[in-house]
Coordinates of C-alpha atoms in Angstrom, one line a residue:
Chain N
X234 CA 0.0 0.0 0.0
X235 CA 1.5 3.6 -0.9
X236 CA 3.9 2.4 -3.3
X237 CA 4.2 3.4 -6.8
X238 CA 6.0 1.9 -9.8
X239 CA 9.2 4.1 -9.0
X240 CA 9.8 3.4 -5.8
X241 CA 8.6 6.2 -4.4
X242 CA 6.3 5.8 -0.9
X243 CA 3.3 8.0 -0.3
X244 CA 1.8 9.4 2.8
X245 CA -0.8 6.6 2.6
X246 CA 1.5 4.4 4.0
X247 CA 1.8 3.6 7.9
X248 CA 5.2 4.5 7.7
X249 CA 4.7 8.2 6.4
X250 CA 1.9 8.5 8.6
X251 CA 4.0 7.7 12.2
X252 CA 6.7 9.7 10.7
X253 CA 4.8 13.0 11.6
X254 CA 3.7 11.9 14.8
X255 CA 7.2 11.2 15.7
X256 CA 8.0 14.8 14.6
X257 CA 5.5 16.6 17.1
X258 CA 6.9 14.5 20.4
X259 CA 8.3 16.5 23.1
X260 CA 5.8 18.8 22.5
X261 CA 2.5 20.7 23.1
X262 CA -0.7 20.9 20.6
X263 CA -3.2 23.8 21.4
X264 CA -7.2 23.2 20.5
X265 CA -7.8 26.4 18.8
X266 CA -11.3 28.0 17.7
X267 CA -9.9 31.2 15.6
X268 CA -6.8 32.1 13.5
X269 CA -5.9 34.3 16.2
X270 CA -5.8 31.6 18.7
X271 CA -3.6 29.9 16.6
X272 CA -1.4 32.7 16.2
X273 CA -1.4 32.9 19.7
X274 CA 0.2 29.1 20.2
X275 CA 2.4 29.1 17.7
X276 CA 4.1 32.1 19.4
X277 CA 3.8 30.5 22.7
X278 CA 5.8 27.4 21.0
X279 CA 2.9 25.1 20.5
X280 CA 4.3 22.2 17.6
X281 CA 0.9 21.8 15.8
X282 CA -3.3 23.2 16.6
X283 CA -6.0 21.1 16.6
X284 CA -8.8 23.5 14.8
X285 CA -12.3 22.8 16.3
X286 CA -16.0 24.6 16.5
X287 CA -15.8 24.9 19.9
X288 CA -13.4 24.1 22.6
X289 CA -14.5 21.4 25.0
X290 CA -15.7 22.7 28.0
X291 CA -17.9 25.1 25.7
X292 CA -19.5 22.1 24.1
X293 CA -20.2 20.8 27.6
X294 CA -21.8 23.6 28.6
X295 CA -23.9 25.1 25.4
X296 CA -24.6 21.4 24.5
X297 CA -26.2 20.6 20.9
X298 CA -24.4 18.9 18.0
X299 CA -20.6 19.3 18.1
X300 CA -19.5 19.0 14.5
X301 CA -16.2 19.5 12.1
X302 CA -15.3 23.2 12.5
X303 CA -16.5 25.8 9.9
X304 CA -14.4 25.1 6.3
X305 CA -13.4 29.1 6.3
X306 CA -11.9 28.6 10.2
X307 CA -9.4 25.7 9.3
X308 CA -8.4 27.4 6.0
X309 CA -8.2 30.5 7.9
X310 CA -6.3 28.7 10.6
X311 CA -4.0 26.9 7.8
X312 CA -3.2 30.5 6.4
X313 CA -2.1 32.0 9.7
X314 CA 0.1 29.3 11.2
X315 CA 3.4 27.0 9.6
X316 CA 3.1 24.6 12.3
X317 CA 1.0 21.4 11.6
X318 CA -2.8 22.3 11.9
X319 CA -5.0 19.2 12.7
X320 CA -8.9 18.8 12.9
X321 CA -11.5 16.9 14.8
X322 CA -14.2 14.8 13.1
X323 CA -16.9 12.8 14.2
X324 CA -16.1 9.2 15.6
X325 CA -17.2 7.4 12.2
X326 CA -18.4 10.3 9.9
X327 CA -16.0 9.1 6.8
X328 CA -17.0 11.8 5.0
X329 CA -16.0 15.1 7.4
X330 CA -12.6 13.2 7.3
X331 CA -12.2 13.1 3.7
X332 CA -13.5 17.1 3.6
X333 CA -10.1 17.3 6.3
X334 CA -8.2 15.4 4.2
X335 CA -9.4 17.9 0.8
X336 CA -8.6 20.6 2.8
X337 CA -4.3 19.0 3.4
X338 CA -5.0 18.9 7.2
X339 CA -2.4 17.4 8.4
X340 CA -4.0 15.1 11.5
X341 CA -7.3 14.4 11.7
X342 CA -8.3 13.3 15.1
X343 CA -11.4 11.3 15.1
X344 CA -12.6 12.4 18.3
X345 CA -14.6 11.7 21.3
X346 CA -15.2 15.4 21.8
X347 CA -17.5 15.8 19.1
X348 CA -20.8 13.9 18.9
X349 CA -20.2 10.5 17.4
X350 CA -22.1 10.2 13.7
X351 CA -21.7 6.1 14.0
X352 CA -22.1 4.2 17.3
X353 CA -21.0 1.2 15.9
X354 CA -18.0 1.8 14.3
X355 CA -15.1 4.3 13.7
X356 CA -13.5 5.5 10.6
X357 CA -11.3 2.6 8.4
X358 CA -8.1 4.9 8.4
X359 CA -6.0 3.0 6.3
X360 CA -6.7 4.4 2.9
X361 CA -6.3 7.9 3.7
X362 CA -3.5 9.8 2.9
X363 CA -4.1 12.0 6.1
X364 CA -3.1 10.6 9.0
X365 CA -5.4 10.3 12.2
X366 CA -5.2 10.1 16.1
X367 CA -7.9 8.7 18.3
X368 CA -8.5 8.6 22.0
X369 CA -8.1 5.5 23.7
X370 CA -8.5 4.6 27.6
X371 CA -6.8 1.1 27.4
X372 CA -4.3 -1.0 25.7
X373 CA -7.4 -3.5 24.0
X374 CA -8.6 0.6 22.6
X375 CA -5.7 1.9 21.8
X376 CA -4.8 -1.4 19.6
X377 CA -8.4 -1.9 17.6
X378 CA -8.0 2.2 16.9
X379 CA -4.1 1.3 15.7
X380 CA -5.8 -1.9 13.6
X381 CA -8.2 0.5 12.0
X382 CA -4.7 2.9 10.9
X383 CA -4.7 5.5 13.7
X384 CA -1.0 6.2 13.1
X385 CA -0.8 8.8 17.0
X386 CA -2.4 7.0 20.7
X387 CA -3.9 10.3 22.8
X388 CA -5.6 9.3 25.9
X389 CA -9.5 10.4 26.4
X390 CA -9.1 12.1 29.3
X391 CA -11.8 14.2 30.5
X392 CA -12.0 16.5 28.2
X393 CA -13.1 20.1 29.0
X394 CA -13.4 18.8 32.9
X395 CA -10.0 20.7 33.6
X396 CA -9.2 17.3 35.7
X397 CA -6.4 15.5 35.2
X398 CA -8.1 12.2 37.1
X399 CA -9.4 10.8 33.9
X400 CA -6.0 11.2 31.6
X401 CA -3.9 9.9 34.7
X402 CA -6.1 7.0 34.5
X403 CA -6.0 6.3 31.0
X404 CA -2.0 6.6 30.6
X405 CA -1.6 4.7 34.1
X406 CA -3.8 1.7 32.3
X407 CA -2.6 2.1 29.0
X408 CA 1.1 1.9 30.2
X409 CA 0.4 -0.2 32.7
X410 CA -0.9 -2.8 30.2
X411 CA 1.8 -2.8 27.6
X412 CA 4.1 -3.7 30.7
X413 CA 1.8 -6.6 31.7
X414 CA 2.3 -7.9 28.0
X415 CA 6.0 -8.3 28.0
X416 CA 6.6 -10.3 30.4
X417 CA 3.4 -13.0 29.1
X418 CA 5.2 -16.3 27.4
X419 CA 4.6 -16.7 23.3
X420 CA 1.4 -19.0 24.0
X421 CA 0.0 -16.6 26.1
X422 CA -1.0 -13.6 23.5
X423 CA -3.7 -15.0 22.2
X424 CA -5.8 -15.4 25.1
X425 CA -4.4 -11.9 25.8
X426 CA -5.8 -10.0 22.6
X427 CA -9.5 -11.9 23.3
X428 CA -9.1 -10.4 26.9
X429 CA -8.4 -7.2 25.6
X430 CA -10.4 -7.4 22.4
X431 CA -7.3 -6.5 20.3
X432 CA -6.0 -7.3 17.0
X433 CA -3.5 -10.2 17.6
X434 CA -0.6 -8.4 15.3
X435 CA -0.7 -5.2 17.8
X436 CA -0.7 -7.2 20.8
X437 CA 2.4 -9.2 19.4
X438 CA 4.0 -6.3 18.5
X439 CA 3.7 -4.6 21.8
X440 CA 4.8 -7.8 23.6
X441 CA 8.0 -7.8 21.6
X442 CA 8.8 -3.8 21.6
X443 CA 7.2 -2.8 25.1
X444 CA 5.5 0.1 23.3
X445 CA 2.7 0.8 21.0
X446 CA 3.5 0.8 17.6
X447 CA 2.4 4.5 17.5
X448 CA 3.2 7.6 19.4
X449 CA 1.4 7.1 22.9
X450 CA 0.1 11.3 23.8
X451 CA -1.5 12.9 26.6
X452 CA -5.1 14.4 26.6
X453 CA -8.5 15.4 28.3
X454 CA -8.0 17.7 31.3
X455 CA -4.9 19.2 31.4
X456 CA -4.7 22.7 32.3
X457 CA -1.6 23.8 34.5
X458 CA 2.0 22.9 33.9
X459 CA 2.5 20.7 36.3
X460 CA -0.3 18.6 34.6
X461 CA 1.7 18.5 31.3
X462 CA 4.6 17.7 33.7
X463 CA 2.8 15.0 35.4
X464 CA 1.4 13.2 32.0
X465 CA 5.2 13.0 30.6
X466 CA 5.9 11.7 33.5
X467 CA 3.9 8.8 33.3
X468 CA 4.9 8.0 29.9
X469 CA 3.2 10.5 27.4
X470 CA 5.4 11.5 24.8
X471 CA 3.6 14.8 24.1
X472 CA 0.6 17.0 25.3
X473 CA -2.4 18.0 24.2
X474 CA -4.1 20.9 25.6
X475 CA -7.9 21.6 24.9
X476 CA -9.7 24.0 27.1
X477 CA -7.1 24.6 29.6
X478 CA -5.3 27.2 27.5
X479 CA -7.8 29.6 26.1
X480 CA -10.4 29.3 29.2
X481 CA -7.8 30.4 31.6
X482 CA -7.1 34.2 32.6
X483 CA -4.2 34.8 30.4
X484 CA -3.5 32.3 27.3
X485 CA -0.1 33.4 26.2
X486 CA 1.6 32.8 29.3
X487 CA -0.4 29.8 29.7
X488 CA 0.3 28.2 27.0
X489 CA 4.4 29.0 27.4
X490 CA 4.4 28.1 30.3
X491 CA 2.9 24.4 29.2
X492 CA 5.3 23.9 26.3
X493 CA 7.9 25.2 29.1
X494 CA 6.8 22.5 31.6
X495 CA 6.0 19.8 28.8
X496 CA 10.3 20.5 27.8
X497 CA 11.8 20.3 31.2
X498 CA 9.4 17.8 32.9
X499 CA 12.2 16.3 34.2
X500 CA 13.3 19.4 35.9
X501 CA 11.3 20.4 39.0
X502 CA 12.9 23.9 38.9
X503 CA 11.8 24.3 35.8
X504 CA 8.3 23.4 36.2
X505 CA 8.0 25.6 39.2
X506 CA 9.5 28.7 36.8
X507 CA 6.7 27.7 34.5
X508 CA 3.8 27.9 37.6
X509 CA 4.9 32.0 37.9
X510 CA 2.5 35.0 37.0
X511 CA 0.0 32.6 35.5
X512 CA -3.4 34.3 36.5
X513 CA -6.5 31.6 37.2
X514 CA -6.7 28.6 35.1
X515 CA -9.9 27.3 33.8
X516 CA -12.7 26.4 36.5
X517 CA -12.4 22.6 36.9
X518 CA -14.8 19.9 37.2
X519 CA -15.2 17.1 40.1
X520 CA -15.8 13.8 38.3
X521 CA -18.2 12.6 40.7
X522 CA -21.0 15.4 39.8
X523 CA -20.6 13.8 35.9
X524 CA -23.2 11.6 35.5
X525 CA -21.9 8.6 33.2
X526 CA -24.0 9.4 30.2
X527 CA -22.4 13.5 30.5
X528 CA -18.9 11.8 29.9
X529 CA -17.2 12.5 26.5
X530 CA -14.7 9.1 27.2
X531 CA -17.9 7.1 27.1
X532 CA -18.0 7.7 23.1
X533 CA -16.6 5.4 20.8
X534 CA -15.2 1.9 22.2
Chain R
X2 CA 38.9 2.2 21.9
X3 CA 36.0 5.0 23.7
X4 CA 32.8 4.8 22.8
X5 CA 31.9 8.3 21.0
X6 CA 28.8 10.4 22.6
X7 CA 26.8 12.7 20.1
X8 CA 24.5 15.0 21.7
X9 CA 20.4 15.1 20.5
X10 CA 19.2 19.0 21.1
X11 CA 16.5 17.9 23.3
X12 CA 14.2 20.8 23.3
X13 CA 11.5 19.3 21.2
X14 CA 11.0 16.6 18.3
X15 CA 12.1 12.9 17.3
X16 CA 15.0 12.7 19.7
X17 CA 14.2 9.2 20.6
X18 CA 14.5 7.8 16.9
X19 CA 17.8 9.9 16.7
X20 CA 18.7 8.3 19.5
X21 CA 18.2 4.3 18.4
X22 CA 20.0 5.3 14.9
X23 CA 23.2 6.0 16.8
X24 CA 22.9 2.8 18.8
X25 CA 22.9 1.3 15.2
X26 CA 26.5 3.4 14.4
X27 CA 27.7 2.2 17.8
X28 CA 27.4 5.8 19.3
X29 CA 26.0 7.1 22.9
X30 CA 23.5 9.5 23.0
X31 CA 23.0 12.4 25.5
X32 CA 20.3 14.8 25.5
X33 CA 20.9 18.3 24.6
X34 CA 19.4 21.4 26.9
X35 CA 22.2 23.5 27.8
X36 CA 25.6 24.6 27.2
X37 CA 27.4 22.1 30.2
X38 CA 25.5 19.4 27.7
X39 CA 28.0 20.3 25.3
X40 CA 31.0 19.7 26.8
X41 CA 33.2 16.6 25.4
X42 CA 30.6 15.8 22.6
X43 CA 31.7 14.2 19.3
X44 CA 29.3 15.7 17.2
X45 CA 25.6 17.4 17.9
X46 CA 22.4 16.2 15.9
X47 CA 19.4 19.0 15.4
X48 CA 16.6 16.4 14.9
X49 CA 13.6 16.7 13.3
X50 CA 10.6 18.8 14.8
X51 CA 8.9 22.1 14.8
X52 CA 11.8 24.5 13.7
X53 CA 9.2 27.2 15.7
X54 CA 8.9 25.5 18.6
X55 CA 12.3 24.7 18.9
X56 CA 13.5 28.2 17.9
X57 CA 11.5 29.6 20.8
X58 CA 13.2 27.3 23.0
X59 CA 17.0 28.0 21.8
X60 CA 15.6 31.4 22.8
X61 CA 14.2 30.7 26.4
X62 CA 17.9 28.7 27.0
X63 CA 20.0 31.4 25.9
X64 CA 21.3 28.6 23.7
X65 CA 21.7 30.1 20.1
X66 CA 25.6 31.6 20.6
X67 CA 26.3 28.1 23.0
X68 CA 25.7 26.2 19.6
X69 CA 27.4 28.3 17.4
X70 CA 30.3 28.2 19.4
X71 CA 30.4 24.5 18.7
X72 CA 30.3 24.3 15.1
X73 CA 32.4 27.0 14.6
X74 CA 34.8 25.2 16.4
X75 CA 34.8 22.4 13.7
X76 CA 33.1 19.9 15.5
X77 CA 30.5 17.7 13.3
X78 CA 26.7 18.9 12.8
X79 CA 23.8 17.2 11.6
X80 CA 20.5 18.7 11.3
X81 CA 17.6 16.7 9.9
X82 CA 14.8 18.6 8.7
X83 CA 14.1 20.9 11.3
X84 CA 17.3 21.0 11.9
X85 CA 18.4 21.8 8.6
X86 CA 16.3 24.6 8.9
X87 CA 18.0 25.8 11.7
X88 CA 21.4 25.6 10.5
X89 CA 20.4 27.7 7.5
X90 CA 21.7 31.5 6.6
X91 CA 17.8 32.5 6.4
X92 CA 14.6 31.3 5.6
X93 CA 12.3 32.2 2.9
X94 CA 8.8 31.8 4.0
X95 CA 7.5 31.7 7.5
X96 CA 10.5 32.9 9.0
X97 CA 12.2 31.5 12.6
X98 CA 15.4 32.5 13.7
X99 CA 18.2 30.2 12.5
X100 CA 21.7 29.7 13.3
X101 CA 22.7 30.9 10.2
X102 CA 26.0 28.4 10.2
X103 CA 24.9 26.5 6.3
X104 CA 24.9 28.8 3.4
X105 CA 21.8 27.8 1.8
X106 CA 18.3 29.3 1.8
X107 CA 15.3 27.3 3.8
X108 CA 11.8 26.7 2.5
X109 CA 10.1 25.6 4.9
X110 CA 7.1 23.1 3.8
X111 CA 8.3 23.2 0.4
X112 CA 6.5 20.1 -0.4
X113 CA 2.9 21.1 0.5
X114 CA 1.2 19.8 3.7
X115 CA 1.4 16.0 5.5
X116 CA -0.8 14.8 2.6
X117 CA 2.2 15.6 0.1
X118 CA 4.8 13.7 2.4
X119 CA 6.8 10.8 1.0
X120 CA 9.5 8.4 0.6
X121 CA 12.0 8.2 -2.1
X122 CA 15.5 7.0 -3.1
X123 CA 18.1 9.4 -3.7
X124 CA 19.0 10.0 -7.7
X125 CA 21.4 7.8 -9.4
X126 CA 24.0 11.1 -9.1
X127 CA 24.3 11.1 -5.3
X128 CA 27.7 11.0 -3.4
X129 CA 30.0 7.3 -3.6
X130 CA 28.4 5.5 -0.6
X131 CA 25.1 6.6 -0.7
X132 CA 23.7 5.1 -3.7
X133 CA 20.0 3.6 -3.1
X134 CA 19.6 5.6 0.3
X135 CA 15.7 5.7 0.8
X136 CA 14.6 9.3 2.2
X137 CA 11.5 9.7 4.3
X138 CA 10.3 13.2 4.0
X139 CA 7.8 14.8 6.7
X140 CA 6.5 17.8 5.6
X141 CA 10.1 18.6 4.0
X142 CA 11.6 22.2 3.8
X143 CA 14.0 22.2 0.5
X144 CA 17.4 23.7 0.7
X145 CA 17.8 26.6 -1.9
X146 CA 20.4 28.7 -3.2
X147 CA 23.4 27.1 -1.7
X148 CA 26.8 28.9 -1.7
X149 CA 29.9 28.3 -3.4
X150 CA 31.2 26.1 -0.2
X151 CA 28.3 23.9 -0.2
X152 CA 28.4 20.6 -1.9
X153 CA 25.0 19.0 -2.5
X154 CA 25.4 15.1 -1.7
X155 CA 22.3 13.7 -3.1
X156 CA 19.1 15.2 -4.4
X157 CA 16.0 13.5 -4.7
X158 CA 13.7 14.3 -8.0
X159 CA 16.4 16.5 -9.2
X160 CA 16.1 18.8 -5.6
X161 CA 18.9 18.7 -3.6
X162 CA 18.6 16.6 0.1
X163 CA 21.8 16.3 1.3
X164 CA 24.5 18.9 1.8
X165 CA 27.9 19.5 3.5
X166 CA 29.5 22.1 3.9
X167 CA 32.8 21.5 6.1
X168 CA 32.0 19.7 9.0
X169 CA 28.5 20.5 8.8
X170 CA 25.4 17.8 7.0
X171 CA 22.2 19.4 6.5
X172 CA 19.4 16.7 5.3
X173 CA 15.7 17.7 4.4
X174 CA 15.1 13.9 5.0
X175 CA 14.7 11.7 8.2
X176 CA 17.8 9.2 8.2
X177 CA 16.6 8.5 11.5
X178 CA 13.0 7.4 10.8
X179 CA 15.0 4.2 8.6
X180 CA 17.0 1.5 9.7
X181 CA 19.9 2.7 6.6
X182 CA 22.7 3.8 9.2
X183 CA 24.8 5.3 6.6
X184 CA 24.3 9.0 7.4
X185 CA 24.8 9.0 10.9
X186 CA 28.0 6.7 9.6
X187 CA 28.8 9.8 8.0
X188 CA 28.3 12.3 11.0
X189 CA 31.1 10.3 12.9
X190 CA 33.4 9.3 9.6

């Protein structure tokens, strides 16, 4: 697949695909409703915006349809920015994906965040020539999304919540899992991938590697540095930020001081640097007064 | 005989994958975030990433002159992509600071968006040694105008890829994102 007469590979293939992903680890992509959002992260030192209609703690509270953003706001957002710009689509509309894809997005991320157009299945990924990330909660999710040609792992989260809880939870499992798989003998992975519902390939490959055969990211309630800090910490490889930049009191510092924090997680001194002259970050939201069916995680499977 | 260490810039991008293809030239790496990072390096590798992001971040570390320093001094360079960008006199479009070390001019997405990114082998005229070399190419910049010290090493489609210029390689490409080890070869020959 993605190879023509000449030799020459294109950005259908898997390989082409991962190869961006790879490019944007380390650091920090911004959801952004306007162009001059997405002015604003790029200067901050995001490495790629995710345009959408609304960010997510806006769709929680307005509720209604979340949909693809407006065709005039991604071009407008292409036009502004020369970092990658990325879009959300519904969980199985095939069709707002290939508009993303006409439109040379460069990720589309077939998310939970918007209201799902299938509830039975997710886009087939593989013959795109954009690439896609999806949201997963777990290893067995995170491998049926990579068997369906997801080519970047984020976590669900919580998005919009401004709670980490969720996304903690989510890379904690999802980590937690692929180290469980190493250590199982040869016979052993089959039973494995029917426990976790997962294509047998992906769970072979992550018993052999120790890692998913995509880039594994943070998402869904991260809104301070020491949240970004705290996801790389448990084995994100990047950050993505939704509300928590443009609902706080002052974005530009914010988002900074996240790609600051995201950098040096490593660094406590750092981090702490990053906490200063921030102003109030979003207003947060205690899991336990979301009822089950107001979580955005809950979509897709 | 010591084991030679090449420092990643570690401020944002595919450090990791820069990191295995060293392994694979029998090379240690060590992450790159400030000037003490530099000390006793064999060589320094600019990987592949966002040349804004990582341009505001040579900013925040005061490390723009630190690096300089160290190539003027002779010591081996490598920037991939990004990197290449970095290392260039100026860029054409969408301008970030560079390091302005490489006498060439960047253009920075010079291939279109992710949709137009692709693999390729080099053109039957590139360099002894690096005939067949497949290049992966991630939203490539192209390297323009290059001056009289520059050599071009390979080109792919007729555009140039690959260029030294003393002890500095600048590739559009991702060596790192293959298994071919013959450019990081080249970093340490």
């Amino acid at each position: 697949m993605g190879e023509n007469g000449n030799g020459k590979t294109t950005a259908r293939s898997f390989e082409i695909k991962v190869g961006l992903a790879e490019m944007l680890k380390g650091g920090v992509i911004m959801d952004v409703t306007t162009p001059e959002q997405a002015k604003i992260a790029e200067d901050a030192g995001a490495a790629a915006v995710m345009a959408l209609e609304r960010v997510p703690a806006d769709i929680r509270k307005e509720g209604g349809v979340a949909r693809m953003a407006a065709v005039e706001v991604i071009e407008g957002i292409q036009r502004t920015v020369s970092i990658p710009v990325m879009a959300k689509c519904r969980i199985g509309h095939l069709a707002e994906a290939k508009v993303l894809e006409s439109l040379g997005v460069d990720f589309i991320d077939e998310s939970e965040v918007l209201t799902p157009a299938d509830d039975q299945n997710h886009v087939s990924k593989h013959s795109f020539y954009a690439p896609f990330v999806c949201g997963a909660r777990n290893l067995g999710e995170a491998l049926r999304r990579i068997g369906e040609g997801a080519a970047m792992i984020r976590t669900k989260g919580e998005a919009g919540s401004g709670n980490i809880v969720e996304a903690v939870r989510h890379l904690r499992s999802v980590c937690g899992e692929i180290r469980a798989l190493t250590t199982l003998t040869e016979e052993e992975l089959m039973a494995k991938a029917k426990e976790l519902q997962a294509p047998y390939d992906g769970v072979r490959y992550v018993h052999e590697h120790g890692r998913l055969p995509v880039p594994n990211f943070a998402a869904g309630g991260v809104a301070t540095p020491p949240d970004a800090a705290l996801c790389m910490s448990l084995g994100a490889e990047a950050v993505f930020v939704g509300s928590g930049i443009f609902k706080s009191d002052d974005p530009a510092s914010r988002a900074r001081a996240v790609v600051r924090a995201t950098t040096h997680w490593r660094e406590p001194e750092e981090v702490l640097g990053a906490c200063r002259g921030l102003g109030k970050a979003m207003e947060g939201i205690e899991m336990e007064t979301l009822a089950e069916s107001e979580r955005l995680a809950n979509r897709g499977w | 005989m010591s084991v030679p260490v090449v420092g990643i810039l570690a401020v944002q991008g595919d450090v990791e994958a820069h990191a295995a293809a060293l392994g694979r030239v029998g090379a240690d790496a060590r992450p790159v975030l400030r000037e003490k990072d530099l000390d006793g390096l064999a060589a320094l590798i600019l990987p592949g990433g966002e040349s804004t992001t990582i341009a505001k971040g040579l900013d925040r570390l005061g490390l723009w002159e630190p690096l300089r320093a160290f190539a003027r001094a002779g010591q081996p360079v490598l920037g991939t992509c990004a990197g290449a960008i970095l290392l260039a006199r100026e860029v054409e479009n969408h301008p970030v600071p560079t390091l302005g070390l490489l006498d060439c001019r960047a253009a920075r997405n010079a291939y279109g968006t992710q949709v137009d990114s692709f693999a390729a082998p080099v053109d039957p005229d590139a360099a002894e040694g690096l005939e067949g070399l497949r290049c992966v190419f991630i939203r490539a910049p192209e390297l323009r105008d290059p001056g009289p010290g520059v050599s071009i090493l390979a080109r792919v489609e007729k555009r140039p890829v690959l260029v030294r210029q003393g002890s500095l390689l600048a590739a559009t490409f991702h060596p790192e994102l293959t298994q071919d080890p013959r450019i990081h070869a080249l970093l340490l020959a």
